[in-house]
Amino acid sequence: MLGAVVKEAGGLLDRRFFLNGLLPMLAFLGCCLLTVAAARGGVAGAVAAWQRQGATIKTVHVLAFLVVALLAAAWLASAATTLVRLYEGYWPGRIGRPLRALGLRWHRRRMSALDPGDDADYARLHTSYPSDPAEVMPTRLGNILKNAELHPEDRYGLDAVVIWPRLYPLLPEEQRAALVAARTELEFFLTVSALAAVYSAASGIFLVVAGAAPGLFLLCHTAGGVVALLAYRAALPSARLYGQQVKVTFDVHRDLLLKATGQHDPEGFDERLRWQALARHWYRGIPLAATFDAATFEGAAGDDPVPDEPPAPPRRALLPAAVVLAALLLTSALGALLLR
């Protein structure tokens, strides 16, 4: 049984590396080579030059390409979490802060316009925005994932960041496989989007410096930007699916951790207090009895500070996707003018 579980886990990891690392990186490097060939004599000339090479030179080039692709794919797969956080909207620095403020204004305004009494609006709030307006993120992807992250705290008083690493090893194999599959799909689309954006910028700069034809510049630069936007849009349903799987995990399987820690049904304390005691014990080292005793003498378990009200959104806010699209069109036009 253990061998079968290890084999299945290895298969999932292999598939995840292939989809989220190797396959996108091969496509990215292939597009880069085609762009360089097209800018320097054309693809037909590059193919003819390749055919004139000896077998040894071809073998060395192919092996070098594969080694570079594997190393780059390994780095890309290891950076999956950082990539997801980037698309969620964790943007530091002088450039990131204004962009983050733009996204926050837009999404706070959009969230405040939704009516919980309307079925369609409630469905959007239930899957696409966090319950706390102060937790709104500057991107649609960030709000979808933040919604799933805050779900266990809203329903059960459970700190998902602290509890998740301890709950995950106890999950049934089928649930872990469903989580890995949903996360893999999400990371695949974000990886494609990121590589397409890098290709759009890098090919644009290279073609301008190389003095390529305007049509080639427009094709490479604009196509890369469009693919990046489309892949990001495709990642949103995958993010909702992954968020739903995270919610299901806490809704259905959270008792596994309570049973494993001997806190399944302590007499006289509700579930929210039990989770609060466990989170304090694991994160702060506070004994469980201290939390239970404090609740007994103070007569209340909910001592978390109430978050401040978020700032009122402005009357006008630009759609972030429209800003990105306008920037893409502007750079395409400027590049084409420089190459005329």
CSV table of N, CA, C and O in Angstrom, one decimal, residues 19-21 24-25 27-29 31-32 72 75-77 79-88 91 141 185-203 220-221 223-235 324:
chain,number,residue,atom,x,y,z
A,19,LEU,N,3.9,19.8,-16.8
A,19,LEU,CA,2.9,20.8,-17.3
A,19,LEU,C,3.3,22.2,-16.8
A,19,LEU,O,3.1,23.1,-17.6
A,20,ASN,N,3.8,22.4,-15.6
A,20,ASN,CA,4.1,23.7,-15.1
A,20,ASN,C,5.5,24.2,-15.3
A,20,ASN,O,5.8,25.3,-15.0
A,21,GLY,N,6.4,23.3,-15.8
A,21,GLY,CA,7.8,23.7,-15.9
A,21,GLY,C,8.3,23.4,-17.3
A,21,GLY,O,8.6,24.3,-18.1
A,24,PRO,N,5.9,24.5,-20.8
A,24,PRO,CA,5.9,25.9,-21.0
A,24,PRO,C,7.3,26.5,-21.4
A,24,PRO,O,7.5,27.3,-22.2
A,25,MET,N,8.4,25.9,-20.7
A,25,MET,CA,9.7,26.4,-21.0
A,25,MET,C,10.2,26.0,-22.4
A,25,MET,O,10.8,26.8,-23.1
A,27,ALA,N,8.3,25.6,-25.0
A,27,ALA,CA,7.6,26.5,-25.9
A,27,ALA,C,8.2,27.9,-25.9
A,27,ALA,O,8.3,28.5,-26.9
A,28,PHE,N,8.5,28.4,-24.7
A,28,PHE,CA,9.1,29.7,-24.6
A,28,PHE,C,10.4,29.8,-25.3
A,28,PHE,O,10.7,30.7,-26.1
A,29,LEU,N,11.3,28.8,-25.0
A,29,LEU,CA,12.6,28.8,-25.7
A,29,LEU,C,12.5,28.6,-27.2
A,29,LEU,O,13.3,29.3,-28.0
A,31,CYS,N,10.0,29.6,-29.1
A,31,CYS,CA,9.6,30.9,-29.7
A,31,CYS,C,10.7,31.9,-29.7
A,31,CYS,O,10.8,32.7,-30.7
A,32,CYS,N,11.5,31.9,-28.7
A,32,CYS,CA,12.7,32.8,-28.7
A,32,CYS,C,13.6,32.5,-29.8
A,32,CYS,O,14.1,33.4,-30.5
A,72,ALA,N,16.0,25.5,-16.5
A,72,ALA,CA,15.1,26.6,-16.4
A,72,ALA,C,13.7,26.1,-16.0
A,72,ALA,O,13.0,26.8,-15.2
A,75,TRP,N,13.8,25.6,-12.2
A,75,TRP,CA,13.7,26.8,-11.5
A,75,TRP,C,12.3,27.4,-11.6
A,75,TRP,O,11.7,27.9,-10.6
A,76,LEU,N,11.6,27.3,-12.8
A,76,LEU,CA,10.3,27.8,-12.9
A,76,LEU,C,9.3,27.0,-12.1
A,76,LEU,O,8.4,27.6,-11.4
A,77,ALA,N,9.4,25.7,-12.0
A,77,ALA,CA,8.5,24.9,-11.2
A,77,ALA,C,8.7,25.2,-9.7
A,77,ALA,O,7.7,25.3,-8.9
A,79,ALA,N,9.5,28.1,-8.5
A,79,ALA,CA,9.0,29.4,-8.2
A,79,ALA,C,7.5,29.6,-8.4
A,79,ALA,O,7.0,30.7,-8.5
A,80,ALA,N,6.8,28.4,-8.4
A,80,ALA,CA,5.3,28.5,-8.7
A,80,ALA,C,4.6,29.3,-7.6
A,80,ALA,O,3.7,30.1,-7.9
A,81,THR,N,5.0,29.1,-6.3
A,81,THR,CA,4.3,29.8,-5.3
A,81,THR,C,4.5,31.3,-5.4
A,81,THR,O,3.6,32.1,-5.2
A,82,THR,N,5.8,31.7,-5.7
A,82,THR,CA,6.1,33.1,-5.9
A,82,THR,C,5.3,33.7,-7.0
A,82,THR,O,4.8,34.8,-7.0
A,83,LEU,N,5.2,32.9,-8.1
A,83,LEU,CA,4.4,33.4,-9.3
A,83,LEU,C,2.9,33.6,-8.9
A,83,LEU,O,2.3,34.6,-9.3
A,84,VAL,N,2.4,32.7,-8.2
A,84,VAL,CA,1.0,32.8,-7.8
A,84,VAL,C,0.8,34.1,-6.9
A,84,VAL,O,-0.2,34.8,-7.1
A,85,ARG,N,1.7,34.3,-6.0
A,85,ARG,CA,1.6,35.5,-5.1
A,85,ARG,C,1.7,36.8,-6.0
A,85,ARG,O,1.1,37.8,-5.7
A,86,LEU,N,2.6,36.7,-7.0
A,86,LEU,CA,2.7,37.9,-7.9
A,86,LEU,C,1.4,38.2,-8.6
A,86,LEU,O,0.9,39.4,-8.6
A,87,TYR,N,0.7,37.2,-9.1
A,87,TYR,CA,-0.6,37.4,-9.7
A,87,TYR,C,-1.7,37.7,-8.7
A,87,TYR,O,-2.7,38.2,-9.1
A,88,GLU,N,-1.5,37.3,-7.5
A,88,GLU,CA,-2.5,37.7,-6.5
A,88,GLU,C,-2.5,39.2,-6.2
A,88,GLU,O,-3.5,39.7,-5.8
A,91,TRP,N,2.6,43.2,-4.6
A,91,TRP,CA,3.5,44.0,-5.4
A,91,TRP,C,4.2,45.0,-4.5
A,91,TRP,O,3.6,46.1,-4.2
A,141,LEU,N,-7.7,37.3,-9.4
A,141,LEU,CA,-7.2,36.0,-8.9
A,141,LEU,C,-6.9,36.1,-7.4
A,141,LEU,O,-7.2,35.2,-6.6
A,185,GLU,N,-3.4,22.8,-12.4
A,185,GLU,CA,-4.1,23.5,-13.5
A,185,GLU,C,-4.0,25.1,-13.4
A,185,GLU,O,-3.7,25.8,-14.4
A,186,LEU,N,-4.2,25.5,-12.2
A,186,LEU,CA,-4.0,27.0,-11.9
A,186,LEU,C,-2.6,27.4,-12.2
A,186,LEU,O,-2.4,28.4,-12.9
A,187,GLU,N,-1.6,26.7,-11.7
A,187,GLU,CA,-0.2,27.1,-11.9
A,187,GLU,C,0.2,27.0,-13.4
A,187,GLU,O,1.0,27.8,-13.9
A,188,PHE,N,-0.4,26.1,-14.1
A,188,PHE,CA,-0.1,26.0,-15.6
A,188,PHE,C,-0.5,27.3,-16.3
A,188,PHE,O,0.3,27.8,-17.1
A,189,PHE,N,-1.7,27.7,-16.1
A,189,PHE,CA,-2.1,28.9,-16.8
A,189,PHE,C,-1.3,30.2,-16.4
A,189,PHE,O,-1.0,31.0,-17.3
A,190,LEU,N,-1.0,30.3,-15.1
A,190,LEU,CA,-0.2,31.4,-14.7
A,190,LEU,C,1.2,31.3,-15.2
A,190,LEU,O,1.8,32.4,-15.6
A,191,THR,N,1.8,30.1,-15.3
A,191,THR,CA,3.1,30.0,-15.9
A,191,THR,C,3.1,30.4,-17.4
A,191,THR,O,4.0,31.1,-17.8
A,192,VAL,N,2.1,30.0,-18.1
A,192,VAL,CA,2.0,30.4,-19.5
A,192,VAL,C,1.8,31.9,-19.6
A,192,VAL,O,2.5,32.5,-20.5
A,193,SER,N,1.0,32.5,-18.8
A,193,SER,CA,0.8,33.9,-18.8
A,193,SER,C,2.1,34.7,-18.5
A,193,SER,O,2.5,35.6,-19.2
A,194,ALA,N,2.9,34.2,-17.5
A,194,ALA,CA,4.1,34.9,-17.2
A,194,ALA,C,5.1,34.8,-18.3
A,194,ALA,O,5.8,35.8,-18.6
A,195,LEU,N,5.3,33.6,-18.8
A,195,LEU,CA,6.3,33.4,-19.9
A,195,LEU,C,5.9,34.2,-21.2
A,195,LEU,O,6.8,34.7,-21.9
A,196,ALA,N,4.6,34.2,-21.4
A,196,ALA,CA,4.2,35.0,-22.6
A,196,ALA,C,4.4,36.5,-22.4
A,196,ALA,O,4.8,37.2,-23.3
A,197,ALA,N,4.2,37.0,-21.2
A,197,ALA,CA,4.5,38.4,-20.9
A,197,ALA,C,6.0,38.7,-21.0
A,197,ALA,O,6.4,39.7,-21.6
A,198,VAL,N,6.8,37.8,-20.5
A,198,VAL,CA,8.3,37.9,-20.6
A,198,VAL,C,8.7,37.9,-22.1
A,198,VAL,O,9.5,38.7,-22.5
A,199,TYR,N,8.1,37.0,-22.9
A,199,TYR,CA,8.4,36.9,-24.3
A,199,TYR,C,8.0,38.2,-25.0
A,199,TYR,O,8.8,38.7,-25.9
A,200,SER,N,6.9,38.7,-24.7
A,200,SER,CA,6.4,39.9,-25.3
A,200,SER,C,7.4,41.1,-25.1
A,200,SER,O,7.8,41.8,-26.0
A,201,ALA,N,7.8,41.2,-23.8
A,201,ALA,CA,8.7,42.3,-23.5
A,201,ALA,C,10.1,42.1,-24.1
A,201,ALA,O,10.7,43.0,-24.7
A,202,ALA,N,10.6,40.9,-23.9
A,202,ALA,CA,12.0,40.6,-24.4
A,202,ALA,C,12.1,40.6,-25.9
A,202,ALA,O,13.0,41.2,-26.5
A,203,SER,N,11.1,40.0,-26.6
A,203,SER,CA,11.1,40.0,-28.1
A,203,SER,C,11.0,41.4,-28.6
A,203,SER,O,11.6,41.8,-29.6
A,220,CYS,N,5.2,39.5,-32.8
A,220,CYS,CA,5.8,38.9,-31.6
A,220,CYS,C,5.3,39.6,-30.3
A,220,CYS,O,4.9,39.0,-29.4
A,221,HIS,N,5.5,41.0,-30.3
A,221,HIS,CA,5.2,41.7,-29.1
A,221,HIS,C,3.7,41.7,-28.8
A,221,HIS,O,3.3,41.4,-27.6
A,223,ALA,N,1.3,39.6,-30.0
A,223,ALA,CA,0.8,38.2,-29.7
A,223,ALA,C,1.2,37.7,-28.3
A,223,ALA,O,0.4,37.1,-27.6
A,224,GLY,N,2.4,38.0,-27.9
A,224,GLY,CA,2.8,37.6,-26.5
A,224,GLY,C,2.0,38.2,-25.5
A,224,GLY,O,1.6,37.6,-24.5
A,225,GLY,N,1.7,39.5,-25.6
A,225,GLY,CA,0.8,40.2,-24.7
A,225,GLY,C,-0.6,39.7,-24.6
A,225,GLY,O,-1.2,39.5,-23.6
A,226,VAL,N,-1.1,39.4,-25.8
A,226,VAL,CA,-2.5,38.9,-25.9
A,226,VAL,C,-2.6,37.5,-25.2
A,226,VAL,O,-3.5,37.1,-24.5
A,227,VAL,N,-1.6,36.6,-25.5
A,227,VAL,CA,-1.5,35.3,-24.9
A,227,VAL,C,-1.4,35.4,-23.4
A,227,VAL,O,-2.1,34.6,-22.6
A,228,ALA,N,-0.6,36.3,-22.9
A,228,ALA,CA,-0.5,36.5,-21.4
A,228,ALA,C,-1.8,36.9,-20.8
A,228,ALA,O,-2.2,36.3,-19.8
A,229,LEU,N,-2.6,37.8,-21.4
A,229,LEU,CA,-3.9,38.2,-20.9
A,229,LEU,C,-4.9,37.0,-21.0
A,229,LEU,O,-5.6,36.8,-20.0
A,230,LEU,N,-4.9,36.3,-22.1
A,230,LEU,CA,-5.9,35.2,-22.2
A,230,LEU,C,-5.6,34.1,-21.3
A,230,LEU,O,-6.5,33.5,-20.7
A,231,ALA,N,-4.3,33.8,-21.0
A,231,ALA,CA,-3.9,32.7,-20.1
A,231,ALA,C,-4.3,33.1,-18.7
A,231,ALA,O,-4.7,32.3,-17.9
A,232,TYR,N,-4.1,34.4,-18.3
A,232,TYR,CA,-4.6,34.9,-17.0
A,232,TYR,C,-6.1,34.7,-16.8
A,232,TYR,O,-6.5,34.3,-15.8
A,233,ARG,N,-6.8,35.1,-17.9
A,233,ARG,CA,-8.3,34.9,-17.8
A,233,ARG,C,-8.7,33.5,-17.7
A,233,ARG,O,-9.6,33.1,-16.9
A,234,ALA,N,-7.9,32.6,-18.3
A,234,ALA,CA,-8.2,31.2,-18.2
A,234,ALA,C,-7.9,30.6,-16.8
A,234,ALA,O,-8.4,29.6,-16.4
A,235,ALA,N,-7.0,31.3,-16.1
A,235,ALA,CA,-6.6,30.8,-14.8
A,235,ALA,C,-7.7,31.1,-13.8
A,235,ALA,O,-7.7,30.5,-12.7
A,324,VAL,N,-3.7,47.5,-18.6
A,324,VAL,CA,-2.7,46.6,-19.2
A,324,VAL,C,-2.8,46.6,-20.7
A,324,VAL,O,-1.8,46.6,-21.5
